[in-house]
Amino acid sequence: MNTTAFREKLKSRQAGTWIRVFAAVVIFIVFTLANFNFVSSGNLKNLLTDSVPYLVMGIGVTFVLLVGSIDLSIGAVCSTATVIVAVLLPTMGYTSYLVALAMGIVAGFINGLLVVYLKIPSFIATLGSMGAWQTVAYLVSGSSPIQIKKAQWPMIDWARSAFGIIPLPFVLALVLLLVFYLVQTKTSFGKNTFAVGVNERAAAVAGVNVNRTKLLIFTVCGACAALGGIVLAAKLRSGLPTIGATMNMAVTAAVVLGGTALTGGKGGLVQTLIGCFIYNMLLSGLNMVGITSYYQDIVFGLLMIAAVYFTVDRSDRHSVVK
């Protein structure tokens, strides 16, 4: 690609980001005019709180999508993390968080091994692991929700703490996003992620360790899914074996709405932040104006299709989800 073409593509991507920012502002204004309670302090606080699991899990999903892969197991890993915290918190205290996080790391590492070394397409590999971890969630919980008893609430009250209307979990999520943004933009790992997504074979020829990069990416995604589960367990004060059932679609949709392409090499964490806000504003706003969940599914489905259409690089005939 010559310099002029590269600059034109860069300008196009920057324009796409600003268009999404503008869309987020328009959505905010529309729902505010439709129902002034949308900008109430209580709803804004809920909006930020609800966006936290999407942001945290979206970090890992962003990296996976950037290399042109997909992870369908994040919802099951999230569910398993919630029940691990709920079960172990009474006896292990804060260490239960580390156990849940370790589970997510192991889950992501296994996904990476399946994709990288067994050469199983990520869709199939993570579909299989989704079933496995969902079963683990059912076994650990006995297929029932597990309430976290009041005696353990002091160890999870951080999830309900706030600075005015700014929830503490949201601040922590932004810090995590900033850390991974710096990793994405300032380290060789971040540059290698984009290189693999743009052209995996060319990246390998250029000296990028493709296998190691993808293995680490899936491991990070598993860890982020577990962190999302920890947040949900603390927020809801319970472990729910089915809480992540809809998270695969929801988190991936939020990331893609932000502008990260399913075919890899395009997007980033800033776009994910925007996408999560758009998704959660739509979710909150549609609920406030009385749109039923059935019609909401139609809206989000159409938005997902549109987002994929506008993020796919049709100049590359070989773009596929790997």
Short mmCIF file of C-alpha atoms in Angstrom, two decimals, residues 50-259:
data_model
loop_
_atom_site.label_atom_id
_atom_site.label_comp_id
_atom_site.label_asym_id
_atom_site.label_seq_id
_atom_site.Cartn_x
_atom_site.Cartn_y
_atom_site.Cartn_z
CA ASP A 50 -24.24 -1.23 33.60
CA SER A 51 -21.52 -0.41 31.06
CA VAL A 52 -18.72 -1.77 33.28
CA PRO A 53 -18.98 -5.50 32.37
CA TYR A 54 -19.21 -4.58 28.69
CA LEU A 55 -16.12 -2.39 28.94
CA VAL A 56 -14.06 -4.94 30.85
CA MET A 57 -15.03 -7.90 28.66
CA GLY A 58 -14.87 -5.70 25.57
CA ILE A 59 -11.15 -5.14 26.12
CA GLY A 60 -10.41 -8.82 25.55
CA VAL A 61 -12.91 -9.14 22.71
CA THR A 62 -11.31 -6.15 20.95
CA PHE A 63 -7.91 -7.84 20.86
CA VAL A 64 -9.44 -11.09 19.61
CA LEU A 65 -11.36 -9.34 16.83
CA LEU A 66 -8.28 -7.34 15.83
CA VAL A 67 -6.53 -10.57 14.80
CA GLY A 68 -9.60 -11.65 12.85
CA SER A 69 -10.74 -14.28 15.36
CA ILE A 70 -13.77 -14.55 17.62
CA ASP A 71 -14.40 -15.84 21.16
CA LEU A 72 -17.80 -17.34 21.86
CA SER A 73 -16.86 -18.60 25.32
CA ILE A 74 -16.72 -15.26 27.15
CA GLY A 75 -20.30 -15.53 28.42
CA ALA A 76 -19.77 -18.99 29.90
CA VAL A 77 -16.46 -17.94 31.47
CA CYS A 78 -18.21 -14.89 32.92
CA SER A 79 -20.96 -17.09 34.40
CA THR A 80 -18.42 -19.49 35.88
CA ALA A 81 -16.55 -16.59 37.49
CA THR A 82 -19.70 -15.32 39.19
CA VAL A 83 -20.49 -18.68 40.78
CA ILE A 84 -16.85 -19.24 41.83
CA VAL A 85 -16.89 -15.92 43.67
CA ALA A 86 -20.25 -16.66 45.29
CA VAL A 87 -19.19 -20.13 46.43
CA LEU A 88 -15.69 -19.32 47.65
CA LEU A 89 -16.19 -15.85 49.13
CA PRO A 90 -17.40 -17.11 52.56
CA THR A 91 -14.30 -19.30 53.09
CA MET A 92 -11.58 -17.64 50.98
CA GLY A 93 -12.57 -13.98 51.09
CA TYR A 94 -10.82 -11.78 48.54
CA THR A 95 -8.77 -14.77 47.36
CA SER A 96 -11.93 -15.97 45.60
CA TYR A 97 -11.41 -13.12 43.12
CA LEU A 98 -7.97 -14.50 42.27
CA VAL A 99 -9.38 -18.01 41.83
CA ALA A 100 -12.02 -16.70 39.42
CA LEU A 101 -9.41 -14.69 37.53
CA ALA A 102 -7.12 -17.74 37.32
CA MET A 103 -10.00 -19.73 35.88
CA GLY A 104 -10.47 -17.10 33.19
CA ILE A 105 -6.77 -17.13 32.35
CA VAL A 106 -6.79 -20.93 32.04
CA ALA A 107 -9.93 -20.82 29.89
CA GLY A 108 -8.41 -18.26 27.55
CA PHE A 109 -5.10 -20.14 27.39
CA ILE A 110 -6.90 -23.34 26.42
CA ASN A 111 -8.77 -21.47 23.68
CA GLY A 112 -5.45 -20.15 22.43
CA LEU A 113 -3.92 -23.64 22.35
CA LEU A 114 -6.89 -24.99 20.39
CA VAL A 115 -6.70 -22.19 17.83
CA VAL A 116 -2.93 -21.80 17.53
CA TYR A 117 -1.55 -25.32 17.82
CA LEU A 118 -4.47 -27.57 16.88
CA LYS A 119 -5.43 -25.15 14.07
CA ILE A 120 -9.11 -25.30 14.96
CA PRO A 121 -11.02 -22.23 13.71
CA SER A 122 -11.72 -19.88 16.62
CA PHE A 123 -15.48 -20.07 16.04
CA ILE A 124 -15.51 -23.86 16.55
CA ALA A 125 -12.88 -23.94 19.30
CA THR A 126 -14.58 -21.34 21.47
CA LEU A 127 -18.04 -22.74 20.72
CA GLY A 128 -16.85 -26.03 22.21
CA SER A 129 -15.22 -24.39 25.22
CA MET A 130 -18.39 -22.35 25.76
CA GLY A 131 -20.30 -25.56 26.36
CA ALA A 132 -17.59 -26.91 28.65
CA TRP A 133 -17.41 -23.83 30.88
CA GLN A 134 -21.17 -23.44 30.95
CA THR A 135 -21.34 -26.99 32.31
CA VAL A 136 -18.75 -26.08 34.94
CA ALA A 137 -20.91 -23.13 35.97
CA TYR A 138 -23.93 -25.41 36.38
CA LEU A 139 -21.94 -27.99 38.35
CA VAL A 140 -20.38 -25.46 40.73
CA SER A 141 -23.71 -23.73 41.38
CA GLY A 142 -25.93 -26.79 41.34
CA SER A 143 -27.78 -25.15 38.42
CA SER A 144 -29.23 -22.53 40.78
CA PRO A 145 -28.39 -18.93 41.69
CA ILE A 146 -26.17 -18.58 44.76
CA GLN A 147 -26.88 -15.58 46.97
CA ILE A 148 -23.90 -13.92 48.65
CA LYS A 149 -24.80 -13.67 52.31
CA LYS A 150 -24.92 -10.35 54.13
CA ALA A 151 -21.85 -11.25 56.20
CA GLN A 152 -19.75 -11.11 53.01
CA TRP A 153 -21.19 -7.86 51.68
CA PRO A 154 -18.29 -5.74 53.01
CA MET A 155 -16.04 -7.61 50.56
CA ILE A 156 -18.21 -6.74 47.58
CA ASP A 157 -19.50 -3.29 48.55
CA TRP A 158 -16.84 -1.72 46.32
CA ALA A 159 -19.10 -2.62 43.39
CA ARG A 160 -21.77 -0.25 44.73
CA SER A 161 -19.47 2.57 45.78
CA ALA A 162 -19.50 5.81 43.82
CA PHE A 163 -18.08 9.31 43.57
CA GLY A 164 -21.33 11.20 43.14
CA ILE A 165 -22.85 9.70 39.98
CA ILE A 166 -19.54 8.12 38.94
CA PRO A 167 -19.45 4.48 40.13
CA LEU A 168 -16.13 3.16 41.45
CA PRO A 169 -16.29 0.08 39.15
CA PHE A 170 -16.58 2.43 36.17
CA VAL A 171 -13.44 4.28 37.26
CA LEU A 172 -11.60 0.97 37.66
CA ALA A 173 -12.81 -0.14 34.22
CA LEU A 174 -11.48 3.08 32.66
CA VAL A 175 -8.11 2.54 34.37
CA LEU A 176 -7.97 -1.00 32.98
CA LEU A 177 -8.95 0.26 29.55
CA LEU A 178 -6.21 2.92 29.72
CA VAL A 179 -3.60 0.32 30.64
CA PHE A 180 -4.53 -1.89 27.71
CA TYR A 181 -4.77 1.13 25.41
CA LEU A 182 -1.15 1.90 26.21
CA VAL A 183 -0.29 -1.76 25.60
CA GLN A 184 -2.12 -1.62 22.29
CA THR A 185 -0.52 1.60 21.06
CA LYS A 186 2.92 1.69 22.71
CA THR A 187 4.19 -1.89 22.82
CA SER A 188 5.39 -4.40 20.24
CA PHE A 189 2.59 -6.73 21.32
CA GLY A 190 -0.01 -4.12 20.36
CA LYS A 191 1.64 -3.46 17.01
CA ASN A 192 1.93 -7.19 16.37
CA THR A 193 -1.80 -7.57 17.06
CA PHE A 194 -2.66 -5.18 14.23
CA ALA A 195 -0.04 -6.74 11.95
CA VAL A 196 -1.49 -10.23 12.44
CA GLY A 197 -5.00 -8.93 11.83
CA VAL A 198 -4.09 -7.12 8.62
CA ASN A 199 -2.12 -9.99 7.08
CA GLU A 200 -1.12 -12.95 9.21
CA ARG A 201 1.24 -14.46 6.64
CA ALA A 202 3.01 -11.17 5.98
CA ALA A 203 3.37 -10.60 9.73
CA ALA A 204 5.03 -14.00 10.12
CA VAL A 205 7.42 -13.24 7.25
CA ALA A 206 8.27 -9.91 8.92
CA GLY A 207 9.34 -11.75 12.07
CA VAL A 208 6.20 -11.51 14.21
CA ASN A 209 5.65 -14.54 16.42
CA VAL A 210 2.07 -15.05 15.32
CA ASN A 211 1.40 -18.08 17.52
CA ARG A 212 2.62 -16.38 20.68
CA THR A 213 0.66 -13.22 19.89
CA LYS A 214 -2.63 -15.07 19.35
CA LEU A 215 -2.10 -17.30 22.39
CA LEU A 216 -1.57 -14.26 24.60
CA ILE A 217 -4.59 -12.51 23.09
CA PHE A 218 -6.96 -15.38 23.87
CA THR A 219 -5.51 -15.60 27.38
CA VAL A 220 -6.18 -11.88 27.91
CA CYS A 221 -9.72 -12.32 26.59
CA GLY A 222 -10.39 -15.12 29.07
CA ALA A 223 -9.03 -13.02 31.93
CA CYS A 224 -11.24 -10.07 30.94
CA ALA A 225 -14.31 -12.35 30.77
CA ALA A 226 -13.57 -13.53 34.32
CA LEU A 227 -13.11 -9.95 35.52
CA GLY A 228 -16.50 -9.11 34.03
CA GLY A 229 -17.97 -12.01 36.00
CA ILE A 230 -16.34 -10.79 39.21
CA VAL A 231 -17.88 -7.36 38.70
CA LEU A 232 -21.33 -8.85 38.08
CA ALA A 233 -21.11 -11.12 41.13
CA ALA A 234 -20.20 -8.17 43.35
CA LYS A 235 -22.81 -5.90 41.82
CA LEU A 236 -25.67 -8.42 41.96
CA ARG A 237 -24.51 -10.01 45.24
CA SER A 238 -24.98 -13.43 43.73
CA GLY A 239 -23.51 -16.04 41.46
CA LEU A 240 -25.70 -16.73 38.44
CA PRO A 241 -24.81 -19.68 36.20
CA THR A 242 -26.72 -18.19 33.26
CA ILE A 243 -25.82 -14.50 33.64
CA GLY A 244 -23.41 -14.64 30.71
CA ALA A 245 -25.79 -16.34 28.31
CA THR A 246 -26.42 -13.13 26.37
CA MET A 247 -22.99 -11.59 26.88
CA ASN A 248 -21.39 -13.16 23.79
CA MET A 249 -23.73 -11.30 21.47
CA ALA A 250 -23.97 -8.16 23.60
CA VAL A 251 -20.25 -7.53 24.15
CA THR A 252 -19.30 -8.43 20.57
CA ALA A 253 -22.07 -6.15 19.30
CA ALA A 254 -20.83 -3.28 21.47
CA VAL A 255 -17.25 -3.72 20.22
CA VAL A 256 -18.33 -3.94 16.57
CA LEU A 257 -20.65 -0.95 16.96
CA GLY A 258 -17.59 1.01 18.05
CA GLY A 259 -15.85 0.24 14.77
#
